[in-house]
XYZ file of N, CA and C in Angstrom:
624
model
N 8.746 63.825 4.591
C 9.010 64.270 3.223
C 10.275 65.121 3.180
N 11.080 64.917 2.156
C 12.323 65.679 1.986
C 12.208 66.656 0.824
N 12.440 67.923 1.107
C 12.490 68.954 0.061
C 13.916 69.490 0.035
N 14.555 69.393 -1.138
C 15.935 69.853 -1.261
C 16.008 71.163 -2.025
N 16.658 72.158 -1.423
C 16.981 73.411 -2.115
C 18.395 73.247 -2.650
N 18.542 73.320 -3.969
C 19.845 73.057 -4.586
C 20.760 74.264 -4.381
N 21.869 74.016 -3.696
C 22.854 75.074 -3.451
C 24.040 74.841 -4.381
N 24.125 75.661 -5.434
C 25.216 75.477 -6.402
C 26.040 76.756 -6.537
N 26.109 77.525 -5.434
C 26.920 78.755 -5.359
C 26.483 79.805 -6.381
N 25.158 80.018 -6.456
C 24.655 80.994 -7.434
C 24.165 82.259 -6.758
N 24.800 82.652 -5.680
C 24.353 83.871 -5.009
C 23.638 83.558 -3.711
N 23.114 84.586 -3.088
C 22.512 84.475 -1.765
C 21.123 83.839 -1.852
N 20.963 82.656 -1.249
C 19.655 82.000 -1.284
C 19.045 81.904 0.120
N 19.558 82.733 1.038
C 19.099 82.624 2.436
C 17.601 82.896 2.574
N 17.061 83.849 1.782
C 15.626 84.146 1.914
C 14.766 82.976 1.422
N 15.266 82.250 0.405
C 14.559 81.048 -0.058
C 14.553 80.000 1.055
N 15.725 79.780 1.645
C 15.850 78.783 2.726
C 14.940 79.157 3.895
N 14.996 80.424 4.308
C 14.202 80.872 5.466
C 12.710 80.716 5.221
N 12.258 81.052 4.008
C 10.831 80.964 3.701
C 10.346 79.519 3.703
N 11.136 78.631 3.115
C 10.734 77.220 3.104
C 10.723 76.649 4.518
N 11.694 77.061 5.333
C 11.720 76.561 6.712
C 10.548 77.124 7.520
N 10.152 78.353 7.205
C 9.007 78.964 7.892
C 7.720 78.215 7.576
N 7.576 77.817 6.323
C 6.350 77.153 5.876
C 6.341 75.675 6.262
N 7.505 75.040 6.218
C 7.593 73.589 6.447
C 7.152 73.233 7.863
N 6.350 72.216 7.942
C 5.958 71.700 9.251
C 6.967 70.607 9.649
N 6.773 70.054 10.824
C 7.715 69.049 11.343
C 7.864 67.857 10.405
N 6.816 67.598 9.631
C 6.845 66.418 8.753
C 7.685 66.648 7.486
N 8.135 67.904 7.290
C 8.907 68.233 6.081
C 10.343 68.560 6.469
N 11.273 67.834 5.859
C 12.697 68.077 6.099
C 13.247 68.931 4.955
N 13.748 70.126 5.285
C 14.322 71.020 4.273
C 15.844 70.845 4.277
N 16.378 70.415 3.141
C 17.819 70.173 3.007
C 18.380 71.176 2.004
N 19.544 71.750 2.294
C 20.200 72.682 1.368
C 21.528 72.066 0.967
N 21.632 71.626 -0.297
C 22.804 70.841 -0.680
C 22.922 70.726 -2.194
N 24.095 70.299 -2.657
C 24.245 69.892 -4.059
C 24.679 68.427 -4.115
N 24.513 67.721 -2.993
C 24.877 66.308 -2.908
C 23.931 65.470 -3.786
N 24.506 64.741 -4.736
C 23.687 64.009 -5.717
C 22.748 63.002 -5.054
N 23.251 62.274 -4.078
C 22.426 61.240 -3.451
C 21.243 61.840 -2.706
N 21.497 62.976 -2.063
C 20.396 63.633 -1.345
C 19.364 64.185 -2.324
N 19.840 64.717 -3.463
C 18.919 65.206 -4.486
C 18.077 64.049 -5.025
N 18.733 62.942 -5.348
C 18.028 61.787 -5.922
C 16.968 61.235 -4.983
N 17.256 61.262 -3.674
C 16.315 60.675 -2.713
C 15.253 61.674 -2.239
N 15.314 62.910 -2.746
C 14.336 63.926 -2.345
C 12.969 63.642 -2.952
N 11.951 64.194 -2.298
C 10.595 64.136 -2.854
C 10.350 65.309 -3.793
N 10.939 66.444 -3.453
C 10.760 67.651 -4.267
C 12.066 68.432 -4.263
N 12.246 69.228 -5.331
C 13.473 70.030 -5.447
C 13.109 71.483 -5.746
N 13.880 72.378 -5.157
C 13.776 73.804 -5.461
C 15.088 74.225 -6.109
N 14.970 74.866 -7.280
C 16.151 75.348 -8.004
C 16.117 76.873 -8.017
N 16.805 77.524 -7.075
C 16.839 78.986 -7.079
C 17.824 79.483 -8.127
N 17.805 80.776 -8.384
C 18.764 81.339 -9.326
C 18.852 82.833 -9.147
N 20.063 83.312 -8.925
C 20.260 84.752 -8.739
C 21.471 85.172 -9.565
N 21.365 86.310 -10.228
C 22.448 86.744 -11.110
C 22.030 86.566 -12.558
N 23.004 86.377 -13.425
C 22.683 86.262 -14.851
C 22.422 84.806 -15.229
N 21.744 84.629 -16.359
C 21.492 83.293 -16.922
C 22.814 82.547 -17.074
N 23.796 83.215 -17.674
C 25.095 82.577 -17.926
C 25.791 82.180 -16.622
N 25.788 83.075 -15.637
C 26.497 82.766 -14.386
C 25.848 81.589 -13.666
N 24.517 81.495 -13.738
C 23.831 80.378 -13.070
C 24.078 79.059 -13.799
N 23.994 79.086 -15.129
C 24.286 77.863 -15.909
C 25.734 77.421 -15.677
N 26.656 78.390 -15.695
C 28.071 78.071 -15.456
C 28.266 77.443 -14.076
N 27.549 77.987 -13.078
C 27.676 77.464 -11.711
C 27.129 76.037 -11.624
N 26.009 75.780 -12.306
C 25.465 74.410 -12.339
C 26.459 73.461 -12.999
N 26.985 73.890 -14.146
C 27.900 73.035 -14.910
C 29.234 72.817 -14.209
N 29.593 73.733 -13.299
C 30.882 73.605 -12.614
C 30.879 72.451 -11.614
N 29.672 71.991 -11.232
C 29.574 70.821 -10.354
C 29.290 69.627 -11.259
N 30.326 68.882 -11.558
C 30.258 67.825 -12.564
C 29.183 66.795 -12.222
N 28.192 66.614 -13.126
C 27.138 65.630 -12.906
C 25.862 66.197 -12.319
N 25.887 67.457 -11.877
C 24.694 68.032 -11.236
C 23.545 68.180 -12.227
N 23.836 68.682 -13.425
C 22.767 68.867 -14.424
C 22.113 67.525 -14.755
N 22.928 66.479 -14.924
C 22.378 65.147 -15.219
C 21.504 64.646 -14.072
N 21.936 64.905 -12.842
C 21.166 64.477 -11.670
C 19.820 65.194 -11.613
N 19.813 66.505 -11.894
C 18.572 67.279 -11.889
C 17.643 66.829 -13.019
N 18.223 66.566 -14.191
C 17.411 66.118 -15.336
C 16.791 64.748 -15.060
N 17.567 63.884 -14.437
C 17.041 62.555 -14.077
C 15.859 62.705 -13.121
N 15.998 63.611 -12.143
C 14.951 63.843 -11.144
C 13.674 64.374 -11.803
N 13.834 65.431 -12.615
C 12.663 66.156 -13.134
C 12.104 65.556 -14.428
N 12.995 65.148 -15.328
C 12.547 64.704 -16.657
C 12.281 63.198 -16.684
N 13.214 62.404 -16.156
C 13.046 60.941 -16.194
C 12.079 60.449 -15.120
N 12.293 60.932 -13.881
C 11.501 60.421 -12.758
C 10.248 61.236 -12.475
N 10.098 62.364 -13.170
C 8.881 63.192 -13.089
C 8.521 63.588 -11.658
N 9.539 63.929 -10.875
C 9.268 64.407 -9.515
C 9.142 65.929 -9.534
N 8.385 66.509 -8.589
C 8.128 67.954 -8.616
C 9.393 68.790 -8.408
N 9.548 69.779 -9.269
C 10.676 70.716 -9.188
C 10.150 72.132 -9.383
N 10.623 73.042 -8.535
C 10.240 74.460 -8.617
C 11.467 75.299 -8.906
N 11.462 76.014 -10.042
C 12.526 76.953 -10.366
C 12.101 78.363 -10.016
N 12.980 79.114 -9.370
C 12.660 80.490 -8.962
C 13.584 81.462 -9.684
N 13.009 82.487 -10.316
C 13.729 83.543 -11.017
C 14.616 82.940 -12.118
N 15.932 83.053 -12.019
C 16.785 82.453 -13.052
C 16.644 80.923 -13.029
N 16.226 80.383 -11.900
C 15.933 78.949 -11.821
C 14.881 78.540 -12.831
N 13.877 79.388 -13.035
C 12.877 79.170 -14.090
C 13.498 79.392 -15.466
N 14.235 80.470 -15.635
C 14.779 80.799 -16.953
C 15.662 79.674 -17.498
N 16.368 78.989 -16.601
C 17.277 77.929 -17.044
C 16.554 76.731 -17.643
N 15.228 76.633 -17.473
C 14.458 75.564 -18.122
C 14.575 75.666 -19.646
N 14.861 76.869 -20.156
C 14.848 77.141 -21.596
C 15.987 76.426 -22.330
N 15.883 76.403 -23.660
C 16.948 75.837 -24.498
C 18.163 76.757 -24.531
N 17.883 78.068 -24.514
C 18.964 79.025 -24.766
C 18.650 80.362 -24.097
N 19.705 81.042 -23.645
C 19.545 82.371 -23.064
C 20.530 83.330 -23.702
N 20.155 84.599 -23.726
C 20.972 85.597 -24.425
C 21.535 86.664 -23.496
N 21.603 86.372 -22.181
C 22.169 87.350 -21.242
C 23.691 87.199 -21.220
N 24.398 88.295 -21.356
C 25.874 88.347 -21.466
C 26.318 87.791 -22.815
N 26.034 86.508 -23.043
C 26.384 85.882 -24.316
C 25.418 84.725 -24.538
N 25.342 84.223 -25.750
C 24.433 83.108 -26.031
C 24.863 81.886 -25.219
N 23.956 81.359 -24.405
C 24.289 80.267 -23.485
C 23.221 79.192 -23.560
N 23.667 77.947 -23.623
C 22.741 76.807 -23.682
C 22.108 76.590 -22.313
N 20.781 76.447 -22.290
C 20.070 76.189 -21.042
C 19.880 74.697 -20.802
N 18.971 74.355 -19.880
C 18.735 72.951 -19.535
C 17.904 72.226 -20.596
N 17.120 72.994 -21.367
C 16.332 72.388 -22.434
C 15.137 71.576 -21.955
N 14.602 71.909 -20.784
C 13.450 71.173 -20.244
C 12.133 71.668 -20.826
N 12.059 72.957 -21.123
C 10.865 73.534 -21.759
C 11.349 74.346 -22.955
N 10.917 73.955 -24.145
C 11.413 74.595 -25.368
C 11.114 76.087 -25.352
N 12.163 76.884 -25.560
C 11.988 78.329 -25.567
C 13.318 79.026 -25.355
N 13.227 80.356 -25.241
C 14.448 81.163 -25.102
C 14.256 82.212 -24.015
N 15.384 82.757 -23.560
C 15.367 83.829 -22.559
C 15.996 85.066 -23.193
N 15.182 86.101 -23.360
C 15.612 87.327 -24.044
C 15.430 88.541 -23.139
N 16.121 89.602 -23.478
C 15.994 90.852 -22.708
C 14.589 91.416 -22.878
N 14.035 91.915 -21.786
C 12.719 92.560 -21.843
C 12.802 93.773 -22.766
N 11.825 93.905 -23.630
C 11.759 95.079 -24.503
C 11.273 96.271 -23.680
N 12.200 97.170 -23.340
C 11.814 98.292 -22.475
C 11.314 99.503 -23.264
N 11.000 99.268 -24.553
C 10.422 100.314 -25.413
C 11.266 101.586 -25.393
N 12.529 101.389 -25.769
C 13.478 102.508 -25.859
C 13.573 103.331 -24.575
N 13.612 102.631 -23.468
C 13.840 103.312 -22.195
C 12.590 103.765 -21.469
N 11.416 103.497 -22.043
C 10.179 103.905 -21.349
C 9.978 103.119 -20.055
N 10.512 101.891 -20.051
C 10.415 101.048 -18.850
C 11.815 100.791 -18.299
N 11.963 100.977 -16.989
C 13.280 100.784 -16.372
C 13.629 99.308 -16.316
N 14.906 99.030 -16.562
C 15.439 97.683 -16.357
C 16.616 97.769 -15.381
N 16.766 96.840 -14.461
C 15.862 95.715 -14.247
C 14.480 96.131 -13.761
N 13.511 95.267 -14.058
C 12.152 95.407 -13.535
C 12.211 94.980 -12.066
N 12.111 95.964 -11.179
C 12.227 95.689 -9.742
C 10.962 96.159 -9.032
N 10.413 95.287 -8.190
C 9.310 95.708 -7.335
C 8.079 94.828 -7.495
N 6.981 95.338 -6.945
C 5.731 94.578 -6.896
C 4.933 94.789 -8.180
N 4.416 93.693 -8.700
C 3.576 93.781 -9.894
C 2.484 92.726 -9.821
N 1.341 93.059 -10.421
C 0.220 92.118 -10.425
C 0.486 90.963 -11.385
N -0.017 89.799 -11.022
C 0.069 88.667 -11.943
C -1.320 88.308 -12.450
N -1.356 87.899 -13.708
C -2.596 87.473 -14.338
C -2.548 85.955 -14.480
N -3.336 85.259 -13.662
C -3.314 83.796 -13.659
C -4.105 83.279 -14.853
N -3.434 82.495 -15.700
C -4.037 82.042 -16.957
C -4.580 80.632 -16.893
N -4.060 79.827 -15.977
C -4.607 78.478 -15.873
C -4.591 78.005 -14.435
N -5.377 76.986 -14.199
C -5.596 76.492 -12.850
C -4.374 75.713 -12.376
N -3.304 76.437 -12.100
C -2.059 75.800 -11.677
C -2.151 75.385 -10.214
N -1.569 74.224 -9.924
C -1.617 73.708 -8.547
C -0.928 74.646 -7.566
N 0.081 75.383 -8.036
C 0.788 76.251 -7.076
C 0.040 77.567 -6.824
N -1.063 77.789 -7.575
C -1.876 78.993 -7.331
C -3.142 78.701 -6.534
N -3.188 77.557 -5.891
C -4.343 77.229 -5.042
C -4.496 78.303 -3.953
N -5.717 78.819 -3.819
C -6.040 79.858 -2.819
C -5.319 81.190 -3.064
N -4.809 81.397 -4.289
C -4.194 82.684 -4.655
C -5.170 83.423 -5.573
N -5.489 84.667 -5.227
C -6.414 85.448 -6.060
C -5.715 85.948 -7.311
N -6.480 85.996 -8.418
C -5.946 86.624 -9.622
C -5.634 88.092 -9.323
N -4.650 88.639 -10.022
C -4.191 90.031 -9.829
C -3.500 90.264 -8.485
N -3.079 89.183 -7.834
C -2.259 89.338 -6.622
C -0.918 89.965 -7.008
N -0.319 90.647 -6.054
C 0.974 91.290 -6.306
C 2.127 90.387 -5.870
N 3.121 90.278 -6.734
C 4.325 89.502 -6.441
C 5.557 90.390 -6.634
N 6.670 89.947 -6.057
C 7.899 90.752 -6.098
C 8.844 90.244 -7.188
N 9.286 91.179 -8.034
C 10.125 90.853 -9.189
C 11.472 91.573 -9.129
N 12.502 90.907 -9.639
C 13.802 91.545 -9.916
C 14.382 90.835 -11.139
N 14.236 91.434 -12.323
C 14.784 90.774 -13.521
C 14.814 91.747 -14.702
N 15.706 91.453 -15.651
C 15.790 92.221 -16.904
C 15.507 91.341 -18.119
N 15.436 90.028 -17.887
C 15.238 89.067 -18.980
C 13.966 88.269 -18.741
N 13.372 87.794 -19.823
C 12.120 87.046 -19.720
C 12.211 85.729 -20.480
N 11.516 84.729 -19.960
C 11.440 83.421 -20.603
C 10.285 83.439 -21.605
N 10.589 83.070 -22.849
C 9.563 83.018 -23.893
C 9.444 81.568 -24.373
N 8.469 80.811 -23.824
C 8.330 79.416 -24.235
C 7.637 79.300 -25.593
N 8.013 78.272 -26.354
C 7.357 78.048 -27.652
C 5.909 77.622 -27.467
N 5.679 76.717 -26.533
C 4.328 76.209 -26.279
C 3.654 77.096 -25.233
N 2.687 77.891 -25.696
C 2.044 78.846 -24.773
C 1.201 78.129 -23.709
N 0.931 76.852 -23.905
C 0.110 76.108 -22.934
C 0.820 75.928 -21.593
N 2.146 76.068 -21.568
C 2.870 75.894 -20.298
C 2.787 77.151 -19.426
N 2.335 78.267 -20.000
C 2.288 79.540 -19.248
C 1.126 79.495 -18.260
N 1.432 79.661 -16.985
C 0.358 79.658 -15.983
C 0.021 81.057 -15.479
N 0.933 82.028 -15.685
C 0.635 83.413 -15.308
C 1.548 84.370 -16.067
N 1.046 85.585 -16.278
C 1.851 86.648 -16.888
C 1.783 87.888 -16.002
N 2.701 88.813 -16.260
C 2.652 90.112 -15.603
C 2.870 91.168 -16.677
N 2.236 92.313 -16.514
C 2.333 93.344 -17.540
C 3.414 94.353 -17.168
N 4.516 94.299 -17.919
C 5.583 95.288 -17.748
C 6.188 95.516 -19.121
N 5.754 96.537 -19.792
C 6.076 96.880 -21.178
C 5.385 95.936 -22.166
N 5.163 94.699 -21.749
C 4.366 93.750 -22.527
C 3.935 92.655 -21.557
N 3.200 91.677 -22.045
C 2.834 90.562 -21.169
C 4.013 89.611 -21.031
N 4.610 89.624 -19.858
C 5.800 88.811 -19.592
C 5.382 87.543 -18.865
N 5.931 86.427 -19.319
C 5.660 85.150 -18.643
C 6.260 85.208 -17.240
N 5.425 84.974 -16.228
C 5.975 85.014 -14.868
C 5.746 83.726 -14.100
N 5.098 82.745 -14.752
C 4.955 81.441 -14.115
C 4.666 80.395 -15.185
N 5.297 79.232 -15.030
C 5.047 78.132 -15.965
C 4.758 76.852 -15.189
N 4.025 75.969 -15.843
C 3.776 74.640 -15.292
C 3.746 73.657 -16.453
N 4.622 72.667 -16.387
C 4.625 71.596 -17.392
C 4.759 70.272 -16.650
N 3.628 69.581 -16.531
C 3.581 68.325 -15.771
C 4.096 68.567 -14.354
N 5.265 68.015 -14.030
C 5.823 68.100 -12.672
C 6.781 69.276 -12.492
N 6.976 70.077 -13.556
C 7.951 71.173 -13.509
C 7.215 72.501 -13.355
N 7.577 73.244 -12.326
C 6.954 74.539 -12.028
C 8.050 75.604 -11.984
N 7.702 76.811 -12.371
C 8.677 77.895 -12.287
C 7.992 79.226 -12.094
N 8.632 80.105 -11.304
C 8.124 81.471 -11.137
C 9.245 82.456 -11.433
N 8.925 83.467 -12.240
C 9.898 84.536 -12.495
C 9.967 85.461 -11.283
N 8.831 85.644 -10.616
C 8.815 86.442 -9.385
C 9.422 85.624 -8.237
N 9.656 86.311 -7.130
C 10.269 85.670 -5.955
C 9.195 85.396 -4.908
N 8.700 84.154 -4.811
C 7.691 83.887 -3.772
C 8.249 84.126 -2.368
N 9.555 83.892 -2.205
C 10.165 84.049 -0.876
C 10.261 85.514 -0.459
N 10.015 86.427 -1.404
C 10.037 87.865 -1.079
C 8.661 88.503 -1.293
N 7.646 87.657 -1.471
C 6.299 88.149 -1.815
C 5.307 88.002 -0.669
N 5.795 88.154 0.557
C 4.936 88.236 1.733
C 4.081 86.973 1.894
N 2.875 87.113 2.443
C 2.044 85.947 2.765
C 1.598 85.198 1.519
N 1.372 85.923 0.438
C 0.920 85.259 -0.795
C 2.037 84.371 -1.338
N 3.261 84.861 -1.262
C 4.398 84.062 -1.690
C 4.575 82.817 -0.836
N 4.353 82.969 0.480
C 4.453 81.807 1.371
C 3.375 80.779 1.042
N 2.198 81.270 0.594
C 1.127 80.343 0.188
C 1.549 79.522 -1.031
N 2.261 80.161 -1.966
C 2.754 79.442 -3.141
C 3.768 78.361 -2.728
N 4.648 78.721 -1.788
C 5.612 77.751 -1.267
C 4.877 76.594 -0.586
N 3.849 76.955 0.195
C 3.033 75.930 0.853
C 2.389 75.003 -0.178
N 1.847 75.593 -1.233
C 1.191 74.802 -2.283
C 2.171 73.833 -2.938
N 3.395 74.302 -3.161
C 4.403 73.424 -3.775
C 4.743 72.272 -2.820
N 4.936 72.591 -1.546
C 5.250 71.542 -0.562
C 4.100 70.524 -0.483
N 2.869 71.024 -0.641
C 1.675 70.154 -0.495
C 1.375 69.319 -1.739
N 2.079 69.531 -2.833
C 1.767 68.829 -4.090
C 1.684 67.316 -3.871
């Protein structure tokens, strides 16, 4: 089986690569690339994202044809894709970080700044927080509700269809921290930085 981590120059993704390689057994080939043919022939794709919504979208768009290749993989061919952090946020139609920016449009919704209640909550939201699992998502197999995950973000994804939300975390309000729509999965938290529980989520995605 081939799992491709999309490398589109969006910041340091070494911890994502290391975690997937740690979890992957000999039968799983982990490839790190933006090569279209390798992406197309993959069984699963991981879309990491670090930095701002705009910088990640710009980086994707700077590789001519990459967005179309990813959309063909996830939307047309319905193969499993996991977005991490801004990788999840980019599923939205639109994001408002830095400036209004068009997203991938895979899950209807927007990405807005977390309401920190006039400074009562620090932004970015950094550190460990409990997640509230709302539906029986395949990537939460053997994960206990209220498990702690590691977060680093100031913006949140607000999907129109609440049925896609698989988990939330409470930080000033209930923030969407995981989504599942058919073959598309996303986590706002960083499974690659969330210790053994995060590795279990990576394992679950590989096992899909």
